[in-house]
Amino acid sequence: MRTLVLDNGSFAIKCGYAEDETSARTIPNSVTRTKRTKRMYVGDLIDSSTDLSGLYYRSPFERGYLVHWDVQLAVWDRVFSSDVLGCTPNETDLMLTEPIFNLHQIQRNMDEIVFEEYGFASLVRAPTARLVEAGARDLIYGDEGRDPECVLVVDAGHAFTHVVPYHMGRQIASGVRRVDVGGRLLTNYLKETVSFRYWDMMDETFIMSAVKEKCCFVSQDFKRDIEATRGCVGRRRGGNPLGLEYVLPDFSTSRQGFIQGSQPDDIVTDSQLLPLCNERFAIPEALFHPSDIGIEQAGIHQAVVRAVAACPAEMHAVLLANIIVVGGSACLPGLRQRLQSEVQAQVSHRVRVFAPQDPVHWAWQNGCALATQSRARSWQVSKAQYEEMGAHRTIVHFGSIS
């Protein structure tokens, strides 16, 4: 019996078999419609299209929760098909992630679809943060072979950033905090800023997401960098070391574009160039100061401090020493260092922030490792048990492992 680990993110699905890490795939969790031809593409089928300008995305998620089941089923059908994973559900155990504090009705729908629609042999359903916590030992202590008593997970995802404290593998619900800033908001913020200053890119989500991933970083001293970029408009025009120019794609020789000078013999015209300077670090600054863009909430560093303060006092020092940051936004250069310095400035205990080498796939990798362990077997609900227990008791069971 094979185990399929499916990290069902709102931006992308990370999936593959626990017994074969070479089977790992990352599939866009959306149905995409092209602007010119009006064709619909499910999941990774968009990779076959050359009409990538002005793409319209329909996601299964709304405000971080799975509500559009028609879209999700279409993407899952694609994932399970012979063209992607070649999954036979009745011969496969499934490990599936869900959001923190997921609604019971969504959980009920998810369980019904997994067992009744697809007929998987068994299911483990857990929050992404729980899988991150399960792999904390290797990241924090390496080969010492001991589990950390407390772990604080910062999941900087597509829709939100969650801060989730754990003690001995148990979530401390009163300490969970959420910041309504994620990768999608940063991409939209970058689109608006660039459209106001340079080119109209409001319909170019695909391109601007690539620009964000390749060009943006988290400043370690925002005021210093803002002063350094005063009057800067790209590297070629202003000569500023923080400025650069991004070559927009033509969708024939380039699908996403690239930073000018990063590829040999790149010859471009001014009409293809997007100058970037303080946008590179001003956009990610919204993670630390959401009020700058009209979101009256604490930044992620303040959310960490408040999450720790909501936990018993004897846990504070250990939680602050065992912070793990994951998710797509954790790939931004400088985020780990900035988060550590900002939190350290507000507390007296020693602060350590860890980031895995691959923050996007870390939860999936831990799920694969966990699937081979005995405790994962105790988390499982088989199809026969589901039919005997019913949906309500299944929800209670999975709630006990979050």
Coordinates of C-alpha atoms in Angstrom, one line a residue, residues 32-290:
T32 CA -6.6 29.2 -15.5
R33 CA -8.3 31.0 -18.4
T34 CA -6.3 32.8 -21.1
K35 CA -7.2 36.3 -22.1
R36 CA -6.8 36.0 -25.9
T37 CA -8.1 32.5 -26.6
K38 CA -10.4 32.1 -23.6
R39 CA -9.2 28.5 -23.1
M40 CA -9.3 26.8 -19.7
Y41 CA -6.4 25.0 -18.2
V42 CA -6.5 22.8 -15.1
G43 CA -3.5 22.8 -12.8
D44 CA -0.2 22.3 -14.6
L45 CA -1.8 22.1 -18.1
I46 CA -1.2 25.9 -18.3
D47 CA 2.5 25.0 -18.9
S48 CA 1.5 23.9 -22.4
S49 CA 0.1 27.3 -23.3
T50 CA 2.0 30.1 -24.9
D51 CA -0.8 32.6 -24.3
L52 CA 0.4 33.7 -20.8
S53 CA -0.5 37.4 -20.9
G54 CA -3.5 38.5 -18.8
L55 CA -4.2 35.1 -17.2
Y56 CA -7.3 34.8 -15.1
Y57 CA -7.0 32.4 -12.1
R58 CA -9.9 30.7 -10.3
S59 CA -8.7 29.2 -7.0
P60 CA -10.5 26.7 -4.9
F61 CA -9.7 28.9 -1.9
E62 CA -11.4 32.0 -0.6
R63 CA -9.7 33.9 2.2
G64 CA -7.6 30.9 2.9
Y65 CA -10.4 28.3 3.1
L66 CA -11.4 25.7 0.6
V67 CA -14.9 26.7 -0.6
H68 CA -15.0 26.2 -4.4
W69 CA -15.1 22.4 -4.6
D70 CA -15.8 22.3 -8.3
V71 CA -12.3 23.8 -8.9
Q72 CA -10.6 21.6 -6.3
L73 CA -12.1 18.4 -7.7
A74 CA -10.9 19.4 -11.2
V75 CA -7.4 19.9 -10.0
W76 CA -7.4 16.8 -7.8
D77 CA -8.6 14.8 -10.8
R78 CA -5.7 16.1 -12.8
V79 CA -3.2 15.3 -9.9
F80 CA -4.5 11.7 -9.5
S81 CA -4.6 11.0 -13.2
S82 CA -2.1 8.8 -15.1
D83 CA -0.6 11.9 -16.6
V84 CA 0.6 13.2 -13.3
L85 CA 0.8 10.7 -10.3
G86 CA -1.1 7.7 -11.7
C87 CA -2.9 7.2 -8.4
T88 CA -5.3 4.3 -7.7
P89 CA -7.2 5.6 -4.6
N90 CA -8.5 2.3 -3.3
E91 CA -4.9 1.0 -3.1
T92 CA -3.5 4.2 -1.6
D93 CA -3.3 5.8 1.8
L94 CA -3.7 9.6 1.7
M95 CA -2.0 12.3 3.9
L96 CA -3.7 15.6 3.3
T97 CA -3.0 19.1 4.7
E98 CA -5.6 21.7 5.7
P99 CA -5.6 25.2 7.1
I100 CA -5.3 26.1 10.8
F101 CA -8.8 26.2 12.5
N102 CA -10.5 24.8 9.4
L103 CA -14.3 25.0 9.5
H104 CA -16.1 21.7 10.4
Q105 CA -18.3 21.8 7.4
I106 CA -15.2 22.1 5.1
Q107 CA -13.6 19.2 7.0
R108 CA -16.8 17.1 6.6
N109 CA -16.9 17.8 2.9
M110 CA -13.2 16.9 2.6
D111 CA -13.6 13.6 4.4
E112 CA -16.7 12.7 2.3
I113 CA -14.9 13.4 -1.0
V114 CA -11.8 11.5 0.0
F115 CA -13.7 8.4 1.1
E116 CA -16.9 8.5 -0.9
E117 CA -16.0 10.2 -4.1
Y118 CA -12.4 8.9 -4.5
G119 CA -12.5 5.9 -2.2
F120 CA -9.0 6.2 -0.7
A121 CA -8.0 3.3 1.6
S122 CA -7.2 5.6 4.5
L123 CA -6.8 9.3 5.4
V124 CA -4.6 11.4 7.7
R125 CA -5.7 15.0 7.7
A126 CA -3.5 17.6 9.5
P127 CA -2.6 21.3 9.4
T128 CA 0.5 22.1 7.5
A129 CA 2.1 23.5 10.6
R130 CA 1.7 20.1 12.3
L131 CA 3.9 18.5 9.6
V132 CA 6.4 21.3 10.0
E133 CA 6.6 20.7 13.7
A134 CA 7.0 17.0 13.1
G135 CA 10.3 17.6 11.4
A136 CA 11.6 20.2 13.8
R137 CA 14.1 17.9 15.4
D138 CA 16.3 17.5 12.3
L139 CA 16.2 21.3 11.6
I140 CA 16.9 22.5 15.2
Y141 CA 19.1 19.8 16.7
G142 CA 20.5 18.0 13.6
D143 CA 21.9 14.5 14.5
E144 CA 21.4 14.9 18.3
G145 CA 18.3 12.8 18.0
R146 CA 16.1 14.6 20.6
D147 CA 12.8 16.2 20.0
P148 CA 12.4 19.9 20.9
E149 CA 9.9 20.5 23.8
C150 CA 8.4 23.6 22.2
V151 CA 8.3 24.8 18.6
L152 CA 6.9 28.0 17.1
V153 CA 5.9 27.6 13.4
V154 CA 5.6 30.7 11.3
D155 CA 3.8 29.7 8.1
A156 CA 4.1 32.5 5.6
G157 CA 1.7 31.2 3.0
H158 CA -0.2 32.5 0.0
A159 CA -3.3 33.8 1.7
F160 CA -2.1 34.4 5.3
T161 CA 0.8 34.2 7.7
H162 CA 0.0 32.0 10.7
V163 CA 2.0 31.8 13.9
V164 CA 1.4 28.5 15.6
P165 CA 3.0 27.4 18.9
Y166 CA 3.4 23.7 19.8
H167 CA 4.3 22.0 23.1
M168 CA 5.3 18.3 23.0
G169 CA 3.6 18.0 19.6
R170 CA 0.3 19.6 20.8
Q171 CA -0.9 22.9 19.3
I172 CA -1.5 25.6 21.9
A173 CA -4.7 27.0 20.4
S174 CA -4.8 30.2 22.6
G175 CA -1.4 31.2 21.2
V176 CA -2.2 30.9 17.4
R177 CA -2.0 34.3 15.6
R178 CA -2.8 35.2 12.0
V179 CA -1.6 38.1 9.9
D180 CA -3.7 38.8 6.8
V181 CA -0.6 39.3 4.6
G182 CA 0.7 36.5 2.3
G183 CA 2.2 35.9 -1.0
R184 CA -0.9 36.9 -3.0
L185 CA -1.2 40.3 -1.3
L186 CA 2.5 41.0 -1.9
T187 CA 2.1 40.1 -5.6
N188 CA -1.0 42.4 -5.9
Y189 CA 0.8 45.2 -4.0
L190 CA 3.7 44.9 -6.5
K191 CA 1.3 45.0 -9.4
E192 CA -0.3 48.2 -8.2
T193 CA 3.0 49.9 -7.4
V194 CA 4.6 49.1 -10.7
S195 CA 1.4 50.0 -12.7
F196 CA 1.3 53.4 -11.0
R197 CA 5.0 54.1 -11.5
Y198 CA 5.9 52.4 -14.8
W199 CA 3.9 50.0 -16.9
D200 CA 0.3 48.8 -16.5
M201 CA 0.7 45.3 -15.1
M202 CA -2.6 44.9 -13.3
D203 CA -3.6 42.0 -15.5
E204 CA -0.2 40.3 -15.4
T205 CA -0.3 38.2 -12.3
F206 CA 1.8 35.5 -13.8
I207 CA 4.6 37.9 -14.7
M208 CA 4.5 39.9 -11.5
S209 CA 4.6 36.8 -9.4
A210 CA 7.8 35.8 -11.2
V211 CA 9.2 39.4 -10.7
K212 CA 8.5 39.2 -7.0
E213 CA 10.2 35.8 -6.6
K214 CA 13.3 36.8 -8.6
C215 CA 13.8 40.4 -7.5
C216 CA 12.3 41.1 -4.1
F217 CA 14.1 40.8 -0.8
V218 CA 13.6 41.8 2.9
S219 CA 15.6 44.8 4.0
Q220 CA 17.6 44.5 7.2
D221 CA 17.5 48.3 7.7
F222 CA 14.5 49.8 5.8
K223 CA 15.2 53.5 6.5
R224 CA 18.9 53.1 5.4
D225 CA 17.9 51.4 2.1
I226 CA 15.1 53.9 1.4
E227 CA 17.6 56.7 1.7
A228 CA 20.1 54.8 -0.5
T229 CA 17.5 54.5 -3.3
R230 CA 16.3 58.0 -3.3
G231 CA 16.1 59.1 -6.9
C232 CA 16.8 55.6 -8.2
V233 CA 15.0 54.3 -11.2
G234 CA 16.6 51.0 -12.2
R235 CA 20.4 50.3 -12.4
R236 CA 21.1 51.4 -15.9
R237 CA 19.5 54.8 -15.5
G238 CA 20.4 55.6 -11.9
G239 CA 23.5 53.6 -11.2
N240 CA 22.2 52.5 -7.8
P241 CA 23.4 49.1 -6.6
L242 CA 19.9 48.2 -5.3
G243 CA 18.3 49.0 -8.7
L244 CA 17.9 46.6 -11.5
E245 CA 15.9 46.2 -14.7
Y246 CA 13.7 43.2 -15.4
V247 CA 13.3 42.1 -19.0
L248 CA 9.6 41.3 -19.6
P249 CA 8.8 38.1 -21.4
D250 CA 7.9 37.9 -25.1
F251 CA 6.4 34.4 -24.5
S252 CA 8.3 32.9 -27.3
T253 CA 12.0 32.9 -26.1
S254 CA 11.1 33.7 -22.5
R255 CA 8.0 32.7 -20.4
Q256 CA 8.6 34.7 -17.2
G257 CA 11.3 37.2 -18.1
F258 CA 14.6 37.6 -16.4
I259 CA 16.9 40.2 -14.7
Q260 CA 18.9 42.1 -17.3
G261 CA 22.5 40.9 -17.3
S262 CA 21.6 37.5 -15.7
Q263 CA 21.7 35.8 -19.1
P264 CA 24.5 36.0 -21.6
D265 CA 24.0 37.9 -24.9
D266 CA 20.6 39.3 -23.9
I267 CA 19.7 42.1 -26.2
V268 CA 16.5 44.0 -25.4
T269 CA 14.8 47.2 -26.1
D270 CA 13.5 49.8 -23.7
S271 CA 9.9 48.7 -24.3
Q272 CA 10.8 45.3 -22.7
L273 CA 12.4 46.8 -19.6
L274 CA 10.7 47.2 -16.2
P275 CA 12.9 49.3 -13.8
L276 CA 12.9 48.3 -10.2
C277 CA 14.5 49.9 -7.2
N278 CA 12.9 50.5 -3.8
E279 CA 10.0 48.3 -4.9
R280 CA 12.3 45.3 -4.4
F281 CA 12.3 45.7 -0.6
A282 CA 9.3 48.1 0.0
I283 CA 6.8 45.4 -1.1
P284 CA 8.0 42.7 1.4
E285 CA 8.0 45.3 4.2
A286 CA 4.2 44.8 4.4
L287 CA 4.9 41.6 6.2
F288 CA 6.4 43.6 9.1
H289 CA 4.2 46.8 8.8
P290 CA 0.8 45.8 7.3

